[in-house]
Amino acid sequence: MNWIETPESSNISRFRYDENAMVLTVEFKNGGRYDYYDVPIAVFEGMRGAASKGQYLAHNIKGRFRYARV
């Protein structure tokens, strides 16, 4: 469960995925960190391959999966 750094993103600092728990963890440049639960691996792979991680998060993850600030 290694972090994927996103220096090109204006909003997201890095993210990682726990395949066994199906948890996507996103760390924002403002210091906030959130876990998104029950995220299928295909959604994680989509984010990993997206040109804009922030847009992908906004359109495909936020509002669709349970989350908690950690």
Tab-separated table of C-alpha atoms in Angstrom:
chain	number	residue	atom	x	y	z
A	1	MET	CA	0.000	0.000	0.000
A	2	ASN	CA	2.464	2.582	-1.215
A	3	TRP	CA	1.632	6.233	-1.613
A	4	ILE	CA	1.265	7.596	-5.128
A	5	GLU	CA	2.631	11.133	-5.149
A	6	THR	CA	0.804	13.708	-7.281
A	7	PRO	CA	3.044	16.778	-7.646
A	8	GLU	CA	1.124	17.809	-10.768
A	9	SER	CA	-2.134	18.161	-8.824
A	10	SER	CA	-3.122	21.526	-7.390
A	11	ASN	CA	-5.317	19.910	-4.731
A	12	ILE	CA	-4.190	16.340	-4.000
A	13	SER	CA	-0.798	15.646	-2.435
A	14	ARG	CA	-0.874	11.849	-2.645
A	15	PHE	CA	-3.139	8.813	-2.430
A	16	ARG	CA	-2.986	5.072	-1.802
A	17	TYR	CA	-5.271	2.054	-1.996
A	18	ASP	CA	-5.692	-0.930	0.309
A	19	GLU	CA	-6.978	-3.668	-1.986
A	20	ASN	CA	-7.952	-6.042	0.848
A	21	ALA	CA	-9.979	-3.434	2.728
A	22	MET	CA	-11.095	-1.610	-0.472
A	23	VAL	CA	-10.110	1.719	1.116
A	24	LEU	CA	-8.794	4.643	-0.904
A	25	THR	CA	-6.876	7.150	1.214
A	26	VAL	CA	-6.432	10.642	-0.216
A	27	GLU	CA	-4.175	13.272	1.310
A	28	PHE	CA	-4.785	16.857	0.256
A	29	LYS	CA	-2.260	19.653	-0.015
A	30	ASN	CA	-4.080	21.518	2.775
A	31	GLY	CA	-3.168	18.644	5.129
A	32	GLY	CA	-6.537	16.887	5.241
A	33	ARG	CA	-6.604	13.116	4.819
A	34	TYR	CA	-9.709	11.094	4.001
A	35	ASP	CA	-10.506	7.405	3.700
A	36	TYR	CA	-13.104	6.410	1.107
A	37	TYR	CA	-14.666	2.999	1.792
A	38	ASP	CA	-15.769	0.125	-0.464
A	39	VAL	CA	-13.981	1.590	-3.474
A	40	PRO	CA	-13.578	-1.020	-6.246
A	41	ILE	CA	-10.076	-1.488	-7.598
A	42	ALA	CA	-11.281	-0.326	-11.038
A	43	VAL	CA	-12.123	3.077	-9.543
A	44	PHE	CA	-8.676	3.305	-7.950
A	45	GLU	CA	-7.034	2.352	-11.242
A	46	GLY	CA	-9.127	4.996	-12.981
A	47	MET	CA	-7.857	7.621	-10.566
A	48	ARG	CA	-4.285	6.428	-10.936
A	49	GLY	CA	-4.539	6.808	-14.709
A	50	ALA	CA	-6.515	10.059	-14.760
A	51	ALA	CA	-4.899	13.176	-16.190
A	52	SER	CA	-6.531	15.215	-13.404
A	53	LYS	CA	-6.687	13.386	-10.077
A	54	GLY	CA	-8.811	16.118	-8.503
A	55	GLN	CA	-11.412	16.057	-11.268
A	56	TYR	CA	-11.547	12.275	-11.162
A	57	LEU	CA	-12.042	12.355	-7.396
A	58	ALA	CA	-14.801	14.961	-7.701
A	59	HIS	CA	-16.690	13.153	-10.470
A	60	ASN	CA	-16.208	9.493	-9.585
A	61	ILE	CA	-15.595	9.201	-5.841
A	62	LYS	CA	-16.969	12.114	-3.811
A	63	GLY	CA	-20.651	11.636	-3.095
A	64	ARG	CA	-20.544	7.994	-4.209
A	65	PHE	CA	-18.577	6.336	-1.412
A	66	ARG	CA	-18.685	6.573	2.374
A	67	TYR	CA	-15.757	8.514	3.775
A	68	ALA	CA	-14.197	9.701	7.006
A	69	ARG	CA	-11.513	12.222	7.843
A	70	VAL	CA	-8.509	10.478	9.366
